[in-house]
Coordinates of C-alpha atoms (C1' of nucleotides) in Angstrom, one line a residue:
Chain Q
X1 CA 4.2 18.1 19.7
X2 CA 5.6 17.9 23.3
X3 CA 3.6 16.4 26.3
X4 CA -0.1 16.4 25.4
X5 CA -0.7 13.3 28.0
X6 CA -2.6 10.5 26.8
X7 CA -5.3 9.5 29.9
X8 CA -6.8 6.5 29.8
X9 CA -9.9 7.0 27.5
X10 CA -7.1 7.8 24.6
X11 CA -5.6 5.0 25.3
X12 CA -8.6 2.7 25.2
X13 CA -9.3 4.2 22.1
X14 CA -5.7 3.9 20.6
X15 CA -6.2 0.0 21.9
X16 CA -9.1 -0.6 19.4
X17 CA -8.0 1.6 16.6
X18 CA -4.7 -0.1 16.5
X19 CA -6.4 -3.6 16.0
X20 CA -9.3 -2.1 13.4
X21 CA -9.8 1.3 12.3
X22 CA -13.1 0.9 10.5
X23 CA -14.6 0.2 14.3
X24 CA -17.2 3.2 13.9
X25 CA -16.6 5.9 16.5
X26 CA -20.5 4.8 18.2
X27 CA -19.1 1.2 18.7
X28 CA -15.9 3.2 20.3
X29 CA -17.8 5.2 22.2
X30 CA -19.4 2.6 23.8
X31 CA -16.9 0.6 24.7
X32 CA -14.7 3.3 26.6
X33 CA -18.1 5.0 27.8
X34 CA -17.8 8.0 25.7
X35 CA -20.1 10.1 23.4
X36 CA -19.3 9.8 19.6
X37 CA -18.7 13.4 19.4
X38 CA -16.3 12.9 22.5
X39 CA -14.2 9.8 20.3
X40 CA -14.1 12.1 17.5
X41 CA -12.7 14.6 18.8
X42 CA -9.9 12.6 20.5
X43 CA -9.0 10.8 17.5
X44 CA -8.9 13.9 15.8
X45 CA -6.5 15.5 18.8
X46 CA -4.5 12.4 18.7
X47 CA -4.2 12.2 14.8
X48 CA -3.1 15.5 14.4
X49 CA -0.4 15.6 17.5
X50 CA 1.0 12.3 15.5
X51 CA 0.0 9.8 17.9
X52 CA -1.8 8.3 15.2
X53 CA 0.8 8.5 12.5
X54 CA -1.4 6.9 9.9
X55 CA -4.2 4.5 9.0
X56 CA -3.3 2.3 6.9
X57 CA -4.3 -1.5 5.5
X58 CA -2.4 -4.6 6.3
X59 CA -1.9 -6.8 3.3
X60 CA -1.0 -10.5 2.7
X61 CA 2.4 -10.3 0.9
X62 CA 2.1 -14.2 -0.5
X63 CA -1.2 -12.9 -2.3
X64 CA 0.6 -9.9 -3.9
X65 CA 3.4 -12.2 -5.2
X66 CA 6.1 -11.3 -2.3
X67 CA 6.5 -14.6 -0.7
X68 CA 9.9 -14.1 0.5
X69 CA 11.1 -12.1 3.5
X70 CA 14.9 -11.5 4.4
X71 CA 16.3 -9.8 6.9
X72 CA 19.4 -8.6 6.4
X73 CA 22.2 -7.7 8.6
X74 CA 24.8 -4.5 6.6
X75 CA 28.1 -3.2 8.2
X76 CA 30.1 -0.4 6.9
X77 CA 33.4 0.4 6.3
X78 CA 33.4 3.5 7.5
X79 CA 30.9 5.5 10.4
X80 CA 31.4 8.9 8.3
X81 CA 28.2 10.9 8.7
X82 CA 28.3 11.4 5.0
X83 CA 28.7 8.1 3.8
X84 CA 26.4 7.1 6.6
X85 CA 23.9 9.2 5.6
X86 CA 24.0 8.2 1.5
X87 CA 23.5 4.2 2.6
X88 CA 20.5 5.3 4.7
X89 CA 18.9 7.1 1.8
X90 CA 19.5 4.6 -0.6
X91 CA 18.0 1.8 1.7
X92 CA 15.2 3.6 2.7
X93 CA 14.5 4.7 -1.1
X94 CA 14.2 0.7 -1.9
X95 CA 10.6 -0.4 -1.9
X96 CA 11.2 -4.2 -1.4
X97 CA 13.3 -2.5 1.9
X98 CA 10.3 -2.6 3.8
X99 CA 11.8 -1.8 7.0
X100 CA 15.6 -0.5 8.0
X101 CA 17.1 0.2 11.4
X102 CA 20.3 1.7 12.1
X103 CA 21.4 -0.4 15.4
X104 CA 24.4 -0.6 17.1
X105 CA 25.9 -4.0 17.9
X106 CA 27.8 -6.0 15.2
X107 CA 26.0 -5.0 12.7
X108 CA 25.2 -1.4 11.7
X109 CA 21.7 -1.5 9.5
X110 CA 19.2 -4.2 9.8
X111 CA 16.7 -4.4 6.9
X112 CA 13.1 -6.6 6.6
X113 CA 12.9 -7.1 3.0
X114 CA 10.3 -9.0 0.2
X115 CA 11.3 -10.0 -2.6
X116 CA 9.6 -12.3 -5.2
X117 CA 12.1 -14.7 -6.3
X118 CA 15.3 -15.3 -4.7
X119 CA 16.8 -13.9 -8.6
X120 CA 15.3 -10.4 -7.1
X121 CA 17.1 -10.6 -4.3
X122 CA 20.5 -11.4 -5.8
X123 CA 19.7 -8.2 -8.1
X124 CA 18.8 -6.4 -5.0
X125 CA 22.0 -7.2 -3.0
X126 CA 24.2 -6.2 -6.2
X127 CA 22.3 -2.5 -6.7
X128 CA 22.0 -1.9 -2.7
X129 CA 25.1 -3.4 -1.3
X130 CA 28.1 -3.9 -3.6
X131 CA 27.5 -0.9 -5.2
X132 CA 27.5 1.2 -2.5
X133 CA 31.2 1.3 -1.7
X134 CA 30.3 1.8 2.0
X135 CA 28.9 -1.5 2.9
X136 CA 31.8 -3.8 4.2
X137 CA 29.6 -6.9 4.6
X138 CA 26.3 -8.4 5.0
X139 CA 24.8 -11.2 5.7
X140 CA 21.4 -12.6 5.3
X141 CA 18.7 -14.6 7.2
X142 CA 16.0 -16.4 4.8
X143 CA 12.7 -16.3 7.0
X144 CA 11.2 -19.4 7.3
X145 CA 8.3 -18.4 9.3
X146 CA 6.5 -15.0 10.4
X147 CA 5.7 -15.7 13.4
X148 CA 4.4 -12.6 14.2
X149 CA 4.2 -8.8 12.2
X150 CA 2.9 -6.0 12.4
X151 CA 3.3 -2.7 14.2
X152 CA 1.3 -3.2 16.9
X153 CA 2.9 -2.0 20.6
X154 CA 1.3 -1.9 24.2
X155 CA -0.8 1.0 24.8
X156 CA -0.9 1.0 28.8
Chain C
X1 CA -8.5 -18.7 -0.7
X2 CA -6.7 -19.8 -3.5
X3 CA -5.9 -17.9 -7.0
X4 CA -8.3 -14.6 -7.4
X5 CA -6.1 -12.8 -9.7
X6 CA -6.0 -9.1 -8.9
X7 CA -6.0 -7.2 -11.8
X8 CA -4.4 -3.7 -12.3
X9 CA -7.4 -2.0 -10.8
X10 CA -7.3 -4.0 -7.6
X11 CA -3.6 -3.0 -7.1
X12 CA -4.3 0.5 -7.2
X13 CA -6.6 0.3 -5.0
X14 CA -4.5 -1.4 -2.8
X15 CA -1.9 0.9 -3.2
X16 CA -4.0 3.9 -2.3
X17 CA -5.3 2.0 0.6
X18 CA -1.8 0.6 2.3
X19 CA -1.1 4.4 2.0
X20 CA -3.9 5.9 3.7
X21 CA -7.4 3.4 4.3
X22 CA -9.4 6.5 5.1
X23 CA -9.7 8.1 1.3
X24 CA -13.1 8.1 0.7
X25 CA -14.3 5.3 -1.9
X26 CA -15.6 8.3 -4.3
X27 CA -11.7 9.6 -4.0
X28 CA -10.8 6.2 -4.8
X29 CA -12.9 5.9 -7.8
X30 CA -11.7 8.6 -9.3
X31 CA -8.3 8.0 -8.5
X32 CA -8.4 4.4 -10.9
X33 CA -11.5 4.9 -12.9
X34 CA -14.1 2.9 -11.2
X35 CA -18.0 4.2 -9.7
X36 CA -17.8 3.8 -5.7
X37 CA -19.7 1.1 -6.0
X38 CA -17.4 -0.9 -8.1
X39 CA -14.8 0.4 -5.6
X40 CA -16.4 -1.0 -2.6
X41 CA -17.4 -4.7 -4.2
X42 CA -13.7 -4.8 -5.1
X43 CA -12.2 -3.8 -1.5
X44 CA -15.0 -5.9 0.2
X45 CA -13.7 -8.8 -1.8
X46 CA -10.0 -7.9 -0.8
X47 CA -11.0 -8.3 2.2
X48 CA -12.9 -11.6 2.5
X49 CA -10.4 -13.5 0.5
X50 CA -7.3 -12.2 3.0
X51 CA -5.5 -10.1 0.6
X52 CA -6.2 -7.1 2.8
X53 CA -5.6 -8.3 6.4
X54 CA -6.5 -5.6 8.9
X55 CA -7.2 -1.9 8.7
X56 CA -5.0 -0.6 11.4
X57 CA -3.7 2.7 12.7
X58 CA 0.1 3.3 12.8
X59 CA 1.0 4.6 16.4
X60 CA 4.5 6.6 17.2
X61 CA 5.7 4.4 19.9
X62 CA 7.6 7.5 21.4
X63 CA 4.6 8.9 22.5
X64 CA 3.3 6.2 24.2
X65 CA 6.4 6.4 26.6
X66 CA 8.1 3.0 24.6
X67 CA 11.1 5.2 23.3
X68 CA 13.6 1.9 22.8
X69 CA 13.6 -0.9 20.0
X70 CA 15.7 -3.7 19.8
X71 CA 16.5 -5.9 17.5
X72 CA 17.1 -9.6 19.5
X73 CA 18.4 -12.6 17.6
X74 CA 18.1 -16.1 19.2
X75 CA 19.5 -19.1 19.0
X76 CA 18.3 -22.5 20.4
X77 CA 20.1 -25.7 21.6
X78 CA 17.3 -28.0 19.9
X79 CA 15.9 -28.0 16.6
X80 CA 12.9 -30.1 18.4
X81 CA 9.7 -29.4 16.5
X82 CA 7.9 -29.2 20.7
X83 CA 10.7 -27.8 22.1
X84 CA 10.5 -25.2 19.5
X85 CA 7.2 -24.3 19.2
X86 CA 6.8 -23.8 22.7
X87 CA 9.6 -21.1 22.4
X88 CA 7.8 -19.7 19.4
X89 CA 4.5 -19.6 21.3
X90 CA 5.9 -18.1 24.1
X91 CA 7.9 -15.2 22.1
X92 CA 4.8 -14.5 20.2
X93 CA 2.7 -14.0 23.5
X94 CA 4.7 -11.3 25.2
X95 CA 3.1 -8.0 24.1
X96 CA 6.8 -6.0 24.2
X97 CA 7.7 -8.3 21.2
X98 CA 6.3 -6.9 18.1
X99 CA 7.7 -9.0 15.3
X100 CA 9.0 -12.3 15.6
X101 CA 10.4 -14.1 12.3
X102 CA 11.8 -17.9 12.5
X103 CA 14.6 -17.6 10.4
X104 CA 17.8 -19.7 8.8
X105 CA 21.6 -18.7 9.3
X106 CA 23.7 -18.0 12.1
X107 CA 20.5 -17.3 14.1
X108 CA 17.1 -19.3 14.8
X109 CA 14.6 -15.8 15.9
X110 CA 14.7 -12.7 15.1
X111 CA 12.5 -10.7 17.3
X112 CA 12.0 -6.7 17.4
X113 CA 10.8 -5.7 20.7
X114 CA 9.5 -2.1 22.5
X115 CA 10.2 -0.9 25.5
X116 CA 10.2 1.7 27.9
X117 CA 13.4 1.2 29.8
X118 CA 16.3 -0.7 29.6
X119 CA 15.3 -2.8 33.1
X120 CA 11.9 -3.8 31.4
X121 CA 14.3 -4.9 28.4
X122 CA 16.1 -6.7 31.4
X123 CA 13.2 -7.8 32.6
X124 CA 11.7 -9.1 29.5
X125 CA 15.4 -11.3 28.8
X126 CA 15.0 -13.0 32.4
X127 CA 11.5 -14.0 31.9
X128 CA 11.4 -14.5 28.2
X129 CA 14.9 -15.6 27.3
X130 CA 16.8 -17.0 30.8
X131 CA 14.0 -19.0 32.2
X132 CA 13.4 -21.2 28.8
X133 CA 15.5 -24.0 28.9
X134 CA 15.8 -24.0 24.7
X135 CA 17.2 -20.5 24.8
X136 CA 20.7 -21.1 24.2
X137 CA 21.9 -17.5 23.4
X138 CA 20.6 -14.2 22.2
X139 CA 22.4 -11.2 20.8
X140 CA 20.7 -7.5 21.1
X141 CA 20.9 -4.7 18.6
X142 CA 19.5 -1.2 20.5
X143 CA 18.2 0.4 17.5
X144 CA 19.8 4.0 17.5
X145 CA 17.2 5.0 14.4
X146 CA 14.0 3.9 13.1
X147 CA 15.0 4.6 9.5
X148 CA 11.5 3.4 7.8
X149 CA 9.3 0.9 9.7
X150 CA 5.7 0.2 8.6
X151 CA 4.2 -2.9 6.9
X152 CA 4.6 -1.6 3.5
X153 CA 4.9 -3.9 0.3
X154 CA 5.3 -3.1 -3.3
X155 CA 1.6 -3.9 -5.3
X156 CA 2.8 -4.0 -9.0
Chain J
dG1 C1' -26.0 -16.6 -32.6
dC2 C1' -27.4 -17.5 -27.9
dC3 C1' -26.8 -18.1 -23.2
dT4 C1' -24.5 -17.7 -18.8
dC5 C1' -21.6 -15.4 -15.7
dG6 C1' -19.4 -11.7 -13.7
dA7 C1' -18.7 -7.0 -13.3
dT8 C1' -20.2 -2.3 -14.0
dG9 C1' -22.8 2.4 -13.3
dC10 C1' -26.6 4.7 -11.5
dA11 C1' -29.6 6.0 -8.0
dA12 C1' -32.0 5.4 -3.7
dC13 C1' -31.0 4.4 0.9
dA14 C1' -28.5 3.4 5.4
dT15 C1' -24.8 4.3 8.1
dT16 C1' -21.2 6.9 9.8
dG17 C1' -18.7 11.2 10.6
dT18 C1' -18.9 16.3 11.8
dT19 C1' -20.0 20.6 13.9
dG20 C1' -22.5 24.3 16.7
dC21 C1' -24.2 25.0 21.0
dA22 C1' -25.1 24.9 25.9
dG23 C1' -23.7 23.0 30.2
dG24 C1' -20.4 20.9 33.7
dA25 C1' -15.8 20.1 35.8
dT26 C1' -11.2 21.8 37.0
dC27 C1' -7.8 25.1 38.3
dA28 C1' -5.6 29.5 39.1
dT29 C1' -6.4 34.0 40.9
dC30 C1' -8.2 37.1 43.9
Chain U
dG1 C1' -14.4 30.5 49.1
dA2 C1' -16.2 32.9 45.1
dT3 C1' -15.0 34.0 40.0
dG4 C1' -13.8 33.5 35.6
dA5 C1' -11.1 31.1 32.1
dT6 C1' -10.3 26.9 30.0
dC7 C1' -11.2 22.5 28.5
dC8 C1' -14.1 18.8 27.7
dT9 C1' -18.5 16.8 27.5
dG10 C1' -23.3 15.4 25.4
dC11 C1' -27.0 16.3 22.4
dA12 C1' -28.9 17.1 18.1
dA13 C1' -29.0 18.7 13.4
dC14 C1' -26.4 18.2 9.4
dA15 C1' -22.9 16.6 6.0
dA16 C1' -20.3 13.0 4.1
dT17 C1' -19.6 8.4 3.2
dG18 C1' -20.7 3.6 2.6
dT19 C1' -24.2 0.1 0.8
dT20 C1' -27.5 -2.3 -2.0
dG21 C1' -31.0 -3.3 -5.8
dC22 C1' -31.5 -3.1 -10.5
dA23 C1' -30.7 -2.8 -15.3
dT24 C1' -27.0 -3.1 -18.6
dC25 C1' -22.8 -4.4 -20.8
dG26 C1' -19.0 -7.5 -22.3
dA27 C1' -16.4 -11.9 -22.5
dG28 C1' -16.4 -16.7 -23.1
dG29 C1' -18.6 -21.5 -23.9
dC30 C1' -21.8 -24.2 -26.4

DNA sequence: GCCTCGATGCAACATTGTTGCAGGATCATC
DNA sequence: GATGATCCTGCAACAATGTTGCATCGAGGC
């Protein structure tokens, strides 16, 4: 899983399946000036090496009823790599947590969370945060706008 | 664009396919019940009306050499709506910055960025943060650990 | 009860993905 | 500088998957 260097047809392939994986491996080929058996192949390489860790669809949260997005700042009492390690596995366990980094700074977790009604949240905060003895304080920022989301990152 | 209800059958599908978009549409129909053919009408109409946004694949950013996230919250001097989205614009442009949410409390953007090195980071606060006027102050969180990311969101 | 509308399953068909094989480039060794 | 090993390539046959037409079924309105 160590080196494995990416040269540039990978990475104009990693380029297009990042933006849409259903581009069939011909169209690929073409554009980076490969075979099809050549893009396969790579893609193949590059899934199983975890560059590509998954392929996945991106869904609309408002049309599946999750029109609100938090994020959420948490800091702990204590930095105990027990209790540490509990608050991470409950956060990451939530499913409305859909993302949670562990930052340094003045806070120590930063969550991206949807939520359906602002009553789901308040539920949320009471089973995630002040039941877990280990979380001092948090505070929350109601998104107004996502500007932009994803998971997309440079390739080059 | 408006109501198109999705029924149980259409949230499965969604499910399997926010999971892993490359299970085969015969795997699928098995999986809830349905023909592939009733499959494929349903995720073809998932599509079209927005509920599925993109079909993308997940890259591990530490293989493509951008080893650092950070988590960047900015505040601005003016609320103007111009001034604003000109900041907006600009944040949403710059390829380091993969998420950018417009958000209320203590903070006006939350931004999670990649990068490779700390001087690109340095780089990327001169030309991004320093050199617009409307940028009053910005706080960084280095993220230490990427404890779930993704674009996940609960379908039932 | 009849009609329309929308969705389904089946089956033929089109497209896409996969693999074996032979050949070409690169690099270390002699 | 030749030699062989290794890796990657393209081509072509093949397998798997996606797509569409058609007949049928069920729900709701008249």
């Amino acid at each position: 899983m160590a080196d494995s260097t990416l040269d540039r047809f990978d990475r104009a392939i990693l380029a297009i399946l990042q933006e849409d994986n259903t581009t069939p491996q011909r169209r690929i080929g073409e554009l980076v000036h490969l075979s099809t058996a050549a893009v396969q192949r790579r893609i193949r390489r590059l899934e199983q090496t975890g560059v590509i860790q998954a392929n996945t669809a991106q869904l609309d949260p408002a049309r599946l009823g999750r029109a609100i997005t938090l994020i959420v700042e948490i800091s702990v009492e204590s930095e105990r790599l027990d209790l540490l390690d509990a608050t991470r596995a409950r956060l990451a366990a939530a499913p409305e947590v859909q993302q949670c980094y562990y930052v340094t700074g003045a806070s120590d977790f930063v969550l991206i969370v949807t939520v359906t009604t602002m009553a789901e949240y308040q539920a949320l905060t009471r089973r995630l945060f002040f039941a877990d003895g280990n979380v001092k304080s948090f505070r929350t920022h109601v998104v107004m706008d996502r500007i932009k989301t994803g998971t997309r990152i440079p390739v080059d």
